Short mmCIF file of C-alpha atoms in Angstrom, two decimals:
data_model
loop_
_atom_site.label_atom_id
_atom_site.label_comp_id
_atom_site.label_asym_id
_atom_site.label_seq_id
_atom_site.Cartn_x
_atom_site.Cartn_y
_atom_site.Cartn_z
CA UNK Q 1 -95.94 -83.09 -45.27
CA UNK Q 2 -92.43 -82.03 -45.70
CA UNK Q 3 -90.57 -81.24 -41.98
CA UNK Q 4 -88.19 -77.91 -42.66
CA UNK Q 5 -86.27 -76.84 -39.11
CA UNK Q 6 -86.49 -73.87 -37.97
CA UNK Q 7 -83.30 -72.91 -37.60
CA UNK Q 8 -83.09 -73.55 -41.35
CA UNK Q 9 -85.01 -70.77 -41.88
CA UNK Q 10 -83.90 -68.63 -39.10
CA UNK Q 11 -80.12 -68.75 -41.11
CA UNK Q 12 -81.44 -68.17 -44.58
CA UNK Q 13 -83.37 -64.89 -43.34
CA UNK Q 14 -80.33 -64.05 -41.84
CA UNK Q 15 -78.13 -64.44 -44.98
CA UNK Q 16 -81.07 -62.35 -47.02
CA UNK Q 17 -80.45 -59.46 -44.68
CA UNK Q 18 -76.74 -59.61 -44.93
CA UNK Q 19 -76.94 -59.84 -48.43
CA UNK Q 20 -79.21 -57.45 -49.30
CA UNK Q 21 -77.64 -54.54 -46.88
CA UNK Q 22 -74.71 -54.78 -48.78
CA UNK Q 23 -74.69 -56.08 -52.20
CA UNK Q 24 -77.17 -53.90 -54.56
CA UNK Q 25 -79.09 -56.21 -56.38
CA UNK Q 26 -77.72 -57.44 -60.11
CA UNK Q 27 -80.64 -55.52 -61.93
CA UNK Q 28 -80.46 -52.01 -59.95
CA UNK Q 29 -76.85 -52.02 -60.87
CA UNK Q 30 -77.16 -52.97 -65.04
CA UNK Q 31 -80.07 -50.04 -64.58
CA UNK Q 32 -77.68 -47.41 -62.98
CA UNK Q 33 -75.05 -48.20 -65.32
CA UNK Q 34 -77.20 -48.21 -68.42
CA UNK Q 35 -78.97 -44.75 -66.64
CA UNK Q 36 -75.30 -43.34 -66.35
CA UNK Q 37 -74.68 -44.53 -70.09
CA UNK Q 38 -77.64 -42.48 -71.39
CA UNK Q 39 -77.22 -39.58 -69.02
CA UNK Q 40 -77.04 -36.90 -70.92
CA UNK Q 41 -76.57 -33.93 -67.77
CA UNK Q 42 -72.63 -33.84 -66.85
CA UNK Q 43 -72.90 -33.57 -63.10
CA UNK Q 44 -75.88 -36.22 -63.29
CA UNK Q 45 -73.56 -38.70 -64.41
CA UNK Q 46 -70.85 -37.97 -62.52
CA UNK Q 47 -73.84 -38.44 -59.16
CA UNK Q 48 -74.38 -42.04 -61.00
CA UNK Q 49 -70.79 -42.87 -61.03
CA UNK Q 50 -70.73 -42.62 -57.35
CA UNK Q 51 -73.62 -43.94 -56.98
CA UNK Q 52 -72.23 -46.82 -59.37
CA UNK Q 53 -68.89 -46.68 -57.58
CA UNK Q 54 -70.42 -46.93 -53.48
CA UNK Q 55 -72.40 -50.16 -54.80
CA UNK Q 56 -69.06 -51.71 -55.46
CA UNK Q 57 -67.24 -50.22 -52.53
CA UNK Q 58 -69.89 -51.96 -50.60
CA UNK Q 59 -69.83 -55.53 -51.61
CA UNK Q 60 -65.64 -55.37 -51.65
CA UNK Q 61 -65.56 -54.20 -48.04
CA UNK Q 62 -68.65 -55.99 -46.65
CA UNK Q 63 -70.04 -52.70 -45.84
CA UNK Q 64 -73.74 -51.72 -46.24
CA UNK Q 65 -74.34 -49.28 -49.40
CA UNK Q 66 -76.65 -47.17 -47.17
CA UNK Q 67 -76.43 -46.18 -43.53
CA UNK Q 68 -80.32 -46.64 -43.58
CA UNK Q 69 -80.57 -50.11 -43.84
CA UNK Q 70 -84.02 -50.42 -43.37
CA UNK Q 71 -87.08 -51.56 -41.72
CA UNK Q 72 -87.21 -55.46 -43.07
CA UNK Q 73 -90.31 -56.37 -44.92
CA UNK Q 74 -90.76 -59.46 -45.84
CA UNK Q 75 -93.35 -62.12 -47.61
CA UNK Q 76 -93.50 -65.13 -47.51
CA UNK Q 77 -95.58 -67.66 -49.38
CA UNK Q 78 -95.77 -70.47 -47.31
CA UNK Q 79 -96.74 -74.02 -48.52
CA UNK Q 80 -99.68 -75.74 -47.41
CA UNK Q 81 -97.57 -79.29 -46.92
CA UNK Q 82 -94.56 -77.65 -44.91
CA UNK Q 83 -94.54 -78.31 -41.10
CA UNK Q 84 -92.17 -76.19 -39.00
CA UNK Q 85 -90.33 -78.15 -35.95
CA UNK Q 86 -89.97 -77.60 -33.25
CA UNK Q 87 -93.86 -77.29 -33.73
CA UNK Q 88 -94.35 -74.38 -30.75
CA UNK Q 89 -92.40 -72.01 -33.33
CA UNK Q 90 -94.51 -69.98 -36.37
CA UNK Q 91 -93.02 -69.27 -39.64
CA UNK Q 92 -93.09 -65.23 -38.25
CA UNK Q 93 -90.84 -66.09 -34.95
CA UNK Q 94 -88.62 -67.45 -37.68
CA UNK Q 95 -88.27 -64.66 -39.91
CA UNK Q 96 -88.33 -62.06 -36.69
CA UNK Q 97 -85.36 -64.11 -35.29
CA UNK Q 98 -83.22 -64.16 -38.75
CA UNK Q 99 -83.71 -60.46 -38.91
CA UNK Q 100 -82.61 -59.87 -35.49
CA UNK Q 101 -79.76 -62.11 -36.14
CA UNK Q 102 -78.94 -60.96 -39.26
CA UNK Q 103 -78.77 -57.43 -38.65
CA UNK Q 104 -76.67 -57.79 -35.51
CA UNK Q 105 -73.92 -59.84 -37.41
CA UNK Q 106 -74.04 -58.00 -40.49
CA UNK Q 107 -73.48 -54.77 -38.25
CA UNK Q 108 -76.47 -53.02 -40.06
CA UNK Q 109 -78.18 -50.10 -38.33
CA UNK Q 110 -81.46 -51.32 -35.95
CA UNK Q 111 -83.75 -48.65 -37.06
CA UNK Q 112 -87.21 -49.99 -35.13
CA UNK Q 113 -88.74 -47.82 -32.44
CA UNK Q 114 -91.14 -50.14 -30.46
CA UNK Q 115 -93.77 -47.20 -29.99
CA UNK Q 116 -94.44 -44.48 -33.22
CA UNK Q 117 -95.67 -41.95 -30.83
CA UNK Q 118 -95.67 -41.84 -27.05
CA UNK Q 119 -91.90 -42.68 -26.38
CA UNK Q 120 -90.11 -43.76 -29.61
CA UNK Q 121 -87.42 -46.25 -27.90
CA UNK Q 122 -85.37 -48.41 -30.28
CA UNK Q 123 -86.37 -51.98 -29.86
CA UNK Q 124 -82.15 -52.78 -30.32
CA UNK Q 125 -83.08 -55.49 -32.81
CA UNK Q 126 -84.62 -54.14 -36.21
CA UNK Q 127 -87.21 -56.28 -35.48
CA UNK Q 128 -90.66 -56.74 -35.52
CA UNK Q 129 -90.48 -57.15 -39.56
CA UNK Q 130 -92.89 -56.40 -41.24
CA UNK Q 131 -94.25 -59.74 -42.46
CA UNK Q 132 -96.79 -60.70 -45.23
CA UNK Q 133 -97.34 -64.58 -45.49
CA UNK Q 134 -99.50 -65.81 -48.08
CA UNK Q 135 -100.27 -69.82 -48.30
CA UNK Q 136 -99.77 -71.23 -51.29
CA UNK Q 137 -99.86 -75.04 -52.43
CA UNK Q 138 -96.93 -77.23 -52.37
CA UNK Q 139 -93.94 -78.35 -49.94
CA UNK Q 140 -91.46 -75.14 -50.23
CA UNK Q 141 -90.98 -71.76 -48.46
CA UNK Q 142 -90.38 -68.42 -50.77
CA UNK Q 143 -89.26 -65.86 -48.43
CA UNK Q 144 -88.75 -62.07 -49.88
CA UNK Q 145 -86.52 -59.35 -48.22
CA UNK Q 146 -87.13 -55.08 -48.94
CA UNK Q 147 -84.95 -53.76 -46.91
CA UNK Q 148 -86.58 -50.62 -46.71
CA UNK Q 149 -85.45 -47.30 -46.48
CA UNK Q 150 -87.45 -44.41 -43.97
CA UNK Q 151 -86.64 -41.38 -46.41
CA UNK Q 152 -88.07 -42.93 -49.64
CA UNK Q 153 -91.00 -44.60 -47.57
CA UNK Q 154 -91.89 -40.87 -45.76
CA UNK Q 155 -93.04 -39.94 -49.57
CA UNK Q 156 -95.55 -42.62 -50.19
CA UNK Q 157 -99.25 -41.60 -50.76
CA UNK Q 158 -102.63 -42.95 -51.27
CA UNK Q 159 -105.49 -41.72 -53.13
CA UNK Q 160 -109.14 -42.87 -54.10
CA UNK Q 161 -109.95 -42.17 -57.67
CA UNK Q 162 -113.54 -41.98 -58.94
CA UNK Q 163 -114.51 -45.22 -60.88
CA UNK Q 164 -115.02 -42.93 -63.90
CA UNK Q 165 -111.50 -41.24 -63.69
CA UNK Q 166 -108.67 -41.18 -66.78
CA UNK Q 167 -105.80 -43.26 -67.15
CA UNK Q 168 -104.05 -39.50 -67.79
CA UNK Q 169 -105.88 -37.86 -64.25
CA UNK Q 170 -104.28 -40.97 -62.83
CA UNK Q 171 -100.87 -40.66 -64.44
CA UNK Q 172 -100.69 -37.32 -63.73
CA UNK Q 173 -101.42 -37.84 -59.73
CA UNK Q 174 -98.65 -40.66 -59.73
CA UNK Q 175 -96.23 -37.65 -61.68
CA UNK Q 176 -96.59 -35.70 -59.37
CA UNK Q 177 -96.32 -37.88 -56.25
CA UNK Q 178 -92.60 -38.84 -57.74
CA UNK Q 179 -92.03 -34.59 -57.80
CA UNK Q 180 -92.71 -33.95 -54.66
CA UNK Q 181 -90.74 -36.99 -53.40
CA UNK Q 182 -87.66 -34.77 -54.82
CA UNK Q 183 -84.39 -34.90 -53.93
CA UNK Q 184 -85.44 -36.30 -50.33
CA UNK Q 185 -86.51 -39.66 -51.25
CA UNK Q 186 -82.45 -40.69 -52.75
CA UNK Q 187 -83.36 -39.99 -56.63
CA UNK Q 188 -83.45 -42.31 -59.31
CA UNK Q 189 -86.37 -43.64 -57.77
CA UNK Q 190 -87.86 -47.07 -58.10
CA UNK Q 191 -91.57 -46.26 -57.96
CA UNK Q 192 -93.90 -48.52 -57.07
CA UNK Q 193 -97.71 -48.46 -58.10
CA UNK Q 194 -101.00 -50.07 -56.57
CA UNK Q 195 -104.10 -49.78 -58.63
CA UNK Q 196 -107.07 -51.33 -57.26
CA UNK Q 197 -108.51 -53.73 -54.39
CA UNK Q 198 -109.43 -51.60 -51.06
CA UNK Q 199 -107.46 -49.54 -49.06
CA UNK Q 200 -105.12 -51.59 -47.33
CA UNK Q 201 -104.63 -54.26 -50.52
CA UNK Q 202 -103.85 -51.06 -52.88
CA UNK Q 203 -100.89 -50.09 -51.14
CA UNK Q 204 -99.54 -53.34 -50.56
CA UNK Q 205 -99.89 -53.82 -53.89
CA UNK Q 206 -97.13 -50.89 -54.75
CA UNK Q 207 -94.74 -52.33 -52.27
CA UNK Q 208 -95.07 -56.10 -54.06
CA UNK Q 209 -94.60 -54.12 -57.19
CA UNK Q 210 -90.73 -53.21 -55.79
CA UNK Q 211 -90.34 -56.83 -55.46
CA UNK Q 212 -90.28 -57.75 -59.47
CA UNK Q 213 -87.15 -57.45 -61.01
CA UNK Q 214 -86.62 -53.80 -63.33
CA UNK Q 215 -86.44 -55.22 -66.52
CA UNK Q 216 -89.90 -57.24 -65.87
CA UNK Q 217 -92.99 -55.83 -67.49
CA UNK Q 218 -97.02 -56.14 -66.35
CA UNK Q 219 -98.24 -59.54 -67.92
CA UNK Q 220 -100.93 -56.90 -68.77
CA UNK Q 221 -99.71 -54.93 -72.07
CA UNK Q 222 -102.22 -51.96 -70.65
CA UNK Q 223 -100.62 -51.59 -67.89
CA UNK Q 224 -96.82 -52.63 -69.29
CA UNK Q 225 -97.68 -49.87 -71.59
CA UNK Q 226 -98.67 -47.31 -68.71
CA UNK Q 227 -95.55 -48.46 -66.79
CA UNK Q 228 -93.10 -47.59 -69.99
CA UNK Q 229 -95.40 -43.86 -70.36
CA UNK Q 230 -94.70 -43.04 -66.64
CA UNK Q 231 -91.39 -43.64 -66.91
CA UNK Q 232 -90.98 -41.38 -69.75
CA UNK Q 233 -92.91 -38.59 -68.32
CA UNK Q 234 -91.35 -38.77 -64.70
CA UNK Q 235 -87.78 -38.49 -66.60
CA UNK Q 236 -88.42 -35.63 -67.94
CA UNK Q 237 -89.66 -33.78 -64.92
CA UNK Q 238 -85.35 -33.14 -64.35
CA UNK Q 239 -85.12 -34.07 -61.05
CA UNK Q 240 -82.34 -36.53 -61.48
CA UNK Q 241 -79.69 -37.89 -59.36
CA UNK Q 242 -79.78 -36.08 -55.80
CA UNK Q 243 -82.63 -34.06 -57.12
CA UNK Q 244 -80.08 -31.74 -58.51
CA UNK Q 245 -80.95 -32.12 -62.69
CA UNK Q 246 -80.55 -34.69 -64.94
CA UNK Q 247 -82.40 -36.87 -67.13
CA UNK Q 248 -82.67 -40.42 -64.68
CA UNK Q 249 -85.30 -39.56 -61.94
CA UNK Q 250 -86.53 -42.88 -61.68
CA UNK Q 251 -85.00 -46.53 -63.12
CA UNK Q 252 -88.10 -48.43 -63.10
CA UNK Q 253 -92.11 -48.17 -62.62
CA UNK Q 254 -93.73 -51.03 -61.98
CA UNK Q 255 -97.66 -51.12 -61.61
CA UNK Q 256 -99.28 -54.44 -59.84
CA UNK Q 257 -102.85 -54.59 -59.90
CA UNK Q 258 -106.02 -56.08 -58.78
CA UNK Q 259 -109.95 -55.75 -58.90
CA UNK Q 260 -112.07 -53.96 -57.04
CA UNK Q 261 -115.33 -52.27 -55.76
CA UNK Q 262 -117.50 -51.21 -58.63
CA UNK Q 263 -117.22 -47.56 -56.48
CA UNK Q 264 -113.67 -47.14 -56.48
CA UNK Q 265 -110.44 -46.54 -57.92
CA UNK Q 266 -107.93 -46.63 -55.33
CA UNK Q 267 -103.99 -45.92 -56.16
CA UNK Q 268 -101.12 -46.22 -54.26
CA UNK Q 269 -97.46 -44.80 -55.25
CA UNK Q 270 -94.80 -46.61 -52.94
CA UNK Q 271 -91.88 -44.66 -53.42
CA UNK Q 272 -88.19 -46.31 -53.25
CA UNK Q 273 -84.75 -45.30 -53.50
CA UNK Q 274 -82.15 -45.92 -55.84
CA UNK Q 275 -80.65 -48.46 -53.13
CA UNK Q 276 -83.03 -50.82 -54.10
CA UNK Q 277 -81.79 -53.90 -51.35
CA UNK Q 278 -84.61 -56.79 -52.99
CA UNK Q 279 -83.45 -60.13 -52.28
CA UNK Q 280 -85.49 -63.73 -52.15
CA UNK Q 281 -84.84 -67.23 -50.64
CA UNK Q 282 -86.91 -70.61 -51.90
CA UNK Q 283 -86.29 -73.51 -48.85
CA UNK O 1 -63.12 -28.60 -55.46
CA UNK O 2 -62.73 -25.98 -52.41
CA UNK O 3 -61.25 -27.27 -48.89
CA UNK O 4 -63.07 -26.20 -46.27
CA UNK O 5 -61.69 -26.72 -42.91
CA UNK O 6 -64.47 -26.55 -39.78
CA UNK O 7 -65.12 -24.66 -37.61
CA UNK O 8 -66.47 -22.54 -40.15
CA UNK O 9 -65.99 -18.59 -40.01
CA UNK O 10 -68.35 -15.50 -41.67
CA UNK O 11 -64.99 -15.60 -44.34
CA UNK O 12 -65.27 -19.21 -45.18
CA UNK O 13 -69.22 -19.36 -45.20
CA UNK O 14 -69.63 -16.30 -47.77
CA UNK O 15 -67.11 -17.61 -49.50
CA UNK O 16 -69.31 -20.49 -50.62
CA UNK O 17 -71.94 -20.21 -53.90
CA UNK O 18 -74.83 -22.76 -54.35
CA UNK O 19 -73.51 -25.11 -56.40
CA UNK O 20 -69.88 -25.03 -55.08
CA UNK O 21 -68.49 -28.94 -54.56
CA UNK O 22 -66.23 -28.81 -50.94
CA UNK O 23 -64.17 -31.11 -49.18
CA UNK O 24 -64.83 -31.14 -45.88
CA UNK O 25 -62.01 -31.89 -42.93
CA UNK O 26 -62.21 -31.20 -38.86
CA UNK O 27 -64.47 -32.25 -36.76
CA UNK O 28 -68.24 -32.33 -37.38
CA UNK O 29 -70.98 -33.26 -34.87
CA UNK O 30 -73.92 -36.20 -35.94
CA UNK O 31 -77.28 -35.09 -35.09
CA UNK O 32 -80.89 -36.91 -35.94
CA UNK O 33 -84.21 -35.97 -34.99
CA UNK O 34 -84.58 -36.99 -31.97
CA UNK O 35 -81.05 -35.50 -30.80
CA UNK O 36 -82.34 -31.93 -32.21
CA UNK O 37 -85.00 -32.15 -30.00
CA UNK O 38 -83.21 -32.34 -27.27
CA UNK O 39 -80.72 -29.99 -27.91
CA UNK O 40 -83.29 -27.28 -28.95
CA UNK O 41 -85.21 -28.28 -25.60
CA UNK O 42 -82.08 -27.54 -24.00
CA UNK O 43 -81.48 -24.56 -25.28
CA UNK O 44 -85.20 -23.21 -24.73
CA UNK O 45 -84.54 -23.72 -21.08
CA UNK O 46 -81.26 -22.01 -21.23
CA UNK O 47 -79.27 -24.74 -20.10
CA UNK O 48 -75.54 -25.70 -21.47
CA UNK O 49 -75.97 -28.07 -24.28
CA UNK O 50 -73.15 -31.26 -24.43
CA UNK O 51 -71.43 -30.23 -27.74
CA UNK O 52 -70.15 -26.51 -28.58
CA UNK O 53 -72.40 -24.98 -31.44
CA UNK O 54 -70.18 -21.46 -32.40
CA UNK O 55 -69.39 -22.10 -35.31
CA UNK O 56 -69.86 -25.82 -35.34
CA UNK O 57 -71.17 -28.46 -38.03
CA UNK O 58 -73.99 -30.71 -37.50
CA UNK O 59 -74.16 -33.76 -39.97
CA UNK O 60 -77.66 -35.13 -39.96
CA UNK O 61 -76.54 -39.23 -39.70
CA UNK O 62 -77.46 -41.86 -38.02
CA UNK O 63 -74.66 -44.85 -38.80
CA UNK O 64 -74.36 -48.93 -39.17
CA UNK O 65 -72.17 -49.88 -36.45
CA UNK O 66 -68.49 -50.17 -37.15
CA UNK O 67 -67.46 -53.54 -38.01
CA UNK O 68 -63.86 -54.71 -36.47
CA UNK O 69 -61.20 -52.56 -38.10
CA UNK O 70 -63.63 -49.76 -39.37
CA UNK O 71 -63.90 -46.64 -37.39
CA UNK O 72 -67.59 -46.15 -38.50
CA UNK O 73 -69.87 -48.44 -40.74
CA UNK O 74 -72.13 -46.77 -43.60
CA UNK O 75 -72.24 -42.84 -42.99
CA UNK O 76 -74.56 -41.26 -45.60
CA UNK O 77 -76.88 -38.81 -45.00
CA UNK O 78 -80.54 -38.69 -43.97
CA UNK O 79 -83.29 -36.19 -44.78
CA UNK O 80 -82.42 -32.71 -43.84
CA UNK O 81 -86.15 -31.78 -43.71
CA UNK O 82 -86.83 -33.08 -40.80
CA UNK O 83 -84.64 -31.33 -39.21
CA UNK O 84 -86.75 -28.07 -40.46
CA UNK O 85 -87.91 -26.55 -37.07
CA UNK O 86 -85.04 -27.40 -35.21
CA UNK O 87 -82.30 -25.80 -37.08
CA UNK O 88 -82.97 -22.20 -37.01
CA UNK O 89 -82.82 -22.05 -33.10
CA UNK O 90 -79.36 -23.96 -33.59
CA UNK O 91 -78.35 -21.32 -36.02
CA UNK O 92 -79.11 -18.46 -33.79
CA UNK O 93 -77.25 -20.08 -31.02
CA UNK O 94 -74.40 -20.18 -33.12
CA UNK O 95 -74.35 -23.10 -35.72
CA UNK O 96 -72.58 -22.42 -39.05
CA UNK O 97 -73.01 -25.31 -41.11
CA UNK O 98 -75.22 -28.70 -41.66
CA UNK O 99 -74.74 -31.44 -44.00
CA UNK O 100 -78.17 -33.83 -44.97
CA UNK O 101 -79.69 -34.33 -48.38
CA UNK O 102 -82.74 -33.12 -49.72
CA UNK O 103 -84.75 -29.59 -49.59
CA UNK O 104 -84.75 -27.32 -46.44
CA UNK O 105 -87.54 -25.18 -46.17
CA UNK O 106 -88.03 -20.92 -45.87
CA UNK O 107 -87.41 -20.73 -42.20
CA UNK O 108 -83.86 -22.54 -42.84
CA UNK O 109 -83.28 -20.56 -45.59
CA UNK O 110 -84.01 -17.17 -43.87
CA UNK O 111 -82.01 -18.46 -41.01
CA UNK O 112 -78.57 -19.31 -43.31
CA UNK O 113 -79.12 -15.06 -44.63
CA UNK O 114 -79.51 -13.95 -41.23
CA UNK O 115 -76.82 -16.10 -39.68
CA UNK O 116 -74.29 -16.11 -42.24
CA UNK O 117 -74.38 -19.98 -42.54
CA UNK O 118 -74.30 -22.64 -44.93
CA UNK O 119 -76.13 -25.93 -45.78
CA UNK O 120 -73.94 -28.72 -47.54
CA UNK O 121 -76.08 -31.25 -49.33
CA UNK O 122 -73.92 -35.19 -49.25
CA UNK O 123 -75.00 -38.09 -51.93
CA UNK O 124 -78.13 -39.92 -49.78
CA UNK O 125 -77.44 -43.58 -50.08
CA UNK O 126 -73.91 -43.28 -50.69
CA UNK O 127 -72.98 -44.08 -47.18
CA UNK O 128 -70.24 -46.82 -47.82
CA UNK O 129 -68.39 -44.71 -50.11
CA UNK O 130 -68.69 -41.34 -47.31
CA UNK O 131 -67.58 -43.43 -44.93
CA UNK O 132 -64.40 -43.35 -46.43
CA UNK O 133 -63.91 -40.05 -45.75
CA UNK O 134 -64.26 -40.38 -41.98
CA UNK O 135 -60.86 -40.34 -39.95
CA UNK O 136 -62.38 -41.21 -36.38
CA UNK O 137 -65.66 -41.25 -34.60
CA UNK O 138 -66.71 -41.22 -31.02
CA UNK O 139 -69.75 -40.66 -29.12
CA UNK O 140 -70.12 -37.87 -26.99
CA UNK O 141 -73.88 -37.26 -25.79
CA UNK O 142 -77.34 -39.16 -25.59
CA UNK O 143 -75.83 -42.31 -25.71
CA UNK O 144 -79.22 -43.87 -25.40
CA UNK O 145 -79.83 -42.81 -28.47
CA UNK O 146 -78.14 -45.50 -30.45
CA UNK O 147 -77.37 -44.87 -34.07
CA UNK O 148 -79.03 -41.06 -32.90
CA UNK O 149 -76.62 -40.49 -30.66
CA UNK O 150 -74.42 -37.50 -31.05
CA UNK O 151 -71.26 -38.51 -32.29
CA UNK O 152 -68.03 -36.43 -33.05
CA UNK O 153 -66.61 -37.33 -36.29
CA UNK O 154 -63.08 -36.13 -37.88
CA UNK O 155 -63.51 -35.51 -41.54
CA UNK O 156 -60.77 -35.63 -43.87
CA UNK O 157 -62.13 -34.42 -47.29
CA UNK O 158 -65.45 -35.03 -47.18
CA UNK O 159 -67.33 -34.67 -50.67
CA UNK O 160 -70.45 -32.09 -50.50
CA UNK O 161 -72.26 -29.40 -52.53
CA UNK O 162 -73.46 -25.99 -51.58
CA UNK O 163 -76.61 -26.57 -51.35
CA UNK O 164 -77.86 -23.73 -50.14
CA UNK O 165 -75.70 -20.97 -49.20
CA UNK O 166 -75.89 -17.36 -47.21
CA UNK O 167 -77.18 -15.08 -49.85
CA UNK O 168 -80.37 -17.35 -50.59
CA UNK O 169 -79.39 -19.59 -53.64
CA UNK O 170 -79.68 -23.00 -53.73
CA UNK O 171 -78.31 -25.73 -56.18
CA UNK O 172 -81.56 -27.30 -56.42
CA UNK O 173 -84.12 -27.55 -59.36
CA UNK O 174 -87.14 -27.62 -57.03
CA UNK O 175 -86.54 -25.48 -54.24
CA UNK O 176 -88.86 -27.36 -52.01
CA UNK O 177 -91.70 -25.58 -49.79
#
């Protein structure tokens, strides 16, 4: 067994928080830039450039690139031969108390309510995260921060296929999921896609697809190729930057998938914003 | 580039196309959802409401704290659709302008004809760079609100688009439902 502190990981959560609320990740930037390079739409590219321009502004002052700075979700893979100590403490009161910590130093925005319907009071700390932990062999903690905006989240949808259904019926549902996200969801989208498992393992599928990097591809060429079609097709839908025209909608689709029940076909499009805050830890 | 300066007037407001980029100075009020509910409760019951709406601008934000030396943290907007049921009884008791991002829906869109107002659209996710354009903020109702609370903010050439104006145009390629 390997003995990692608590406090140990209590910090690094904290600096993943900090970090990701205000430095926009290397590969969202290299894909706005290359988006504004391409853009062929004059105001489009002039919405990139700030866009471009607030990214920078952001890690120079210490200042978060978006007001929203999220609702922390976070996985962790966990390995079988770590041992937290003190031993009353769990792996989740660490990452809770490196959020709370992390977004009350970094002065980002504590966007929790502690009820979602019968009085919505803020809990004050941006936490509970939302926390996935996986255990996995080996002596090392991988922690992964989405610092995840409301507005992008609000357009996220689920839907059961038929077993028997297209690749195109399914294409064209996740098309049109990205359109009506419009100019509401922060445009050029990230969009993340689910396909398969059951209900609850098809959506988090599409938000583990916005961890991978943007210039990663499926291992899968079927679905790296369906990832490079979507693209295509939800750029030319001209929504582009701020929804008002242009030919960058979205930088990046990326499709995760697993198997399922020989009845279904379950999809789920996990919409994300443009500030894409991704940011991971190994202890 | 026009410079607008709030409050906003009938002049000033029809002066303004779909489209149109603006720099925005004076003083402009922050409003979420939870703020608009209470104002628009307060209104319903007829009672005086904690900031002056003739003629007034409501910027839907909810900011990062400001960080020693900073007036305000990260100021962008949030989505103005939310804000869909509230804002025509605002504009009928007077409100002239509102800044968010995003699609507003028919009833807003009546409401800016009938009223003679205006709905600015700011870059969403953009908030370090808009917060540059804030001068001072303070808070001045619902203080329990936190980052909802109504603040008062001094602009000082704020960047925004028409994005939909008084005579029913809007700068946007979907116009939403």
């Amino acid at each position: 067994m390997r003995t990692i502190q608590f406090d140990k990981i209590v910090s690094e959560v904290e600096k993943l928080c900090t970090t990701a609320g205000t430095q926009l990740p290397q590969d969202v930037l290299t894909a706005l830039q290359q988006a504004e390079k391409k853009e062929s739409n004059a105001s489009a590219k002039k919405i990139l450039n700030q866009l471009i321009e607030n990214a920078k502004l952001a890690k120079l002052q210490n200042i978060p690139i978006c007001q929203d700075t999220g609702l922390a979700v976070v996985f962790v893979q966990l390995g079988s031969m770590v041992s937290i100590q003190p031993e009353s403490k769990t792996i989740i009161d660490a990452v809770n108390a490196g959020v709370s910590s992390g977004y009350e130093k970094g002065y980002l925005r504590k966007s929790v309510v502690a009820q979602p319907l019968n009085n919505r009071k803020n809990t004050g700390t941006n936490t509970p995260a939302v926390i996935h932990t996986q255990i996995v062999g080996g002596d090392k903690i991988k922690i992964t921060l989405l610092a995840k905006g409301g507005g992008c989240e609000n357009k996220s949808q689920f839907k059961m296929f038929l077993p028997t259904d297209s690749a195109e019926k399914i294409s064209d549902w996740i098309v049109n999921v990205v359109a009506s996200a419009g100019a509401d969801a922060c445009p050029p989208f990230i969009v993340g896609v689910g396909l398969g498992g059951d209900f609850e393992q098809c959506c988090l599928l599409s938000k583990i697809a916005l961890t991978r990097n943007l210039d990663s591809k499926n291992s899968d060429p079927f679905y790296a190729q369906m990832e490079k079609q979507l693209l295509q097709k939800i750029n030319s839908l001209n929504i582009g930057p701020a929804g008002m025209g242009g030919d960058t909608t979205a930088l990046g689709c990326l499709i995760e998938t697993a198997p399922c029940h020989i009845a279904s076909l379950p999809v789920a499009v996990n919409i994300e914003c443009h500030a894409h805050r991704h940011a991971w830890v190994e202890i | 580039m026009k410079k607008i300066i709030t409050p906003l007037t009938d002049e000033i407001v029809r002066s303004l196309k779909a489209g149109d980029e603006v720099a925005i100075s004076g003083v402009v009020y922050t409003a979420r959802d939870a703020a608009h509910k209470r104002l628009c409760e307060l209104i319903e019951q007829d009672k005086k409401l904690p900031i002056p709406l003739q003629g007034s601008v409501i910027y839907f934000v909810g900011p990062t704290p400001a960080p020693p030396g900073k007036v305000i943290g990260s100021a962008g907007p949030t989505t103005s659709s939310r804000m869909d049921n509230f804002s025509p009884i605002l504009l009928a008791a007077g409100l002239k302008g509102m800044i968010g991002k995003g699609y507003r829906g028919d009833a807003v869109r009546e409401s800016l004809k009938k009223y003679c107002a205006v709905h600015f659209a700011a870059l969403g996710g953009a908030g370090a760079l808009l917060s540059q354009y804030i001068i001072s903020a303070e808070v001045v109702a619902y203080e329990d609100l936190g980052t909802e609370a109504i603040r008062k903010l001094e602009l000082k050439d704020f960047p925004a688009i028409v994005a939909y104006d008084s005579f029913g145009n809007t700068v946007f390629k979907k116009v939403g439902k």
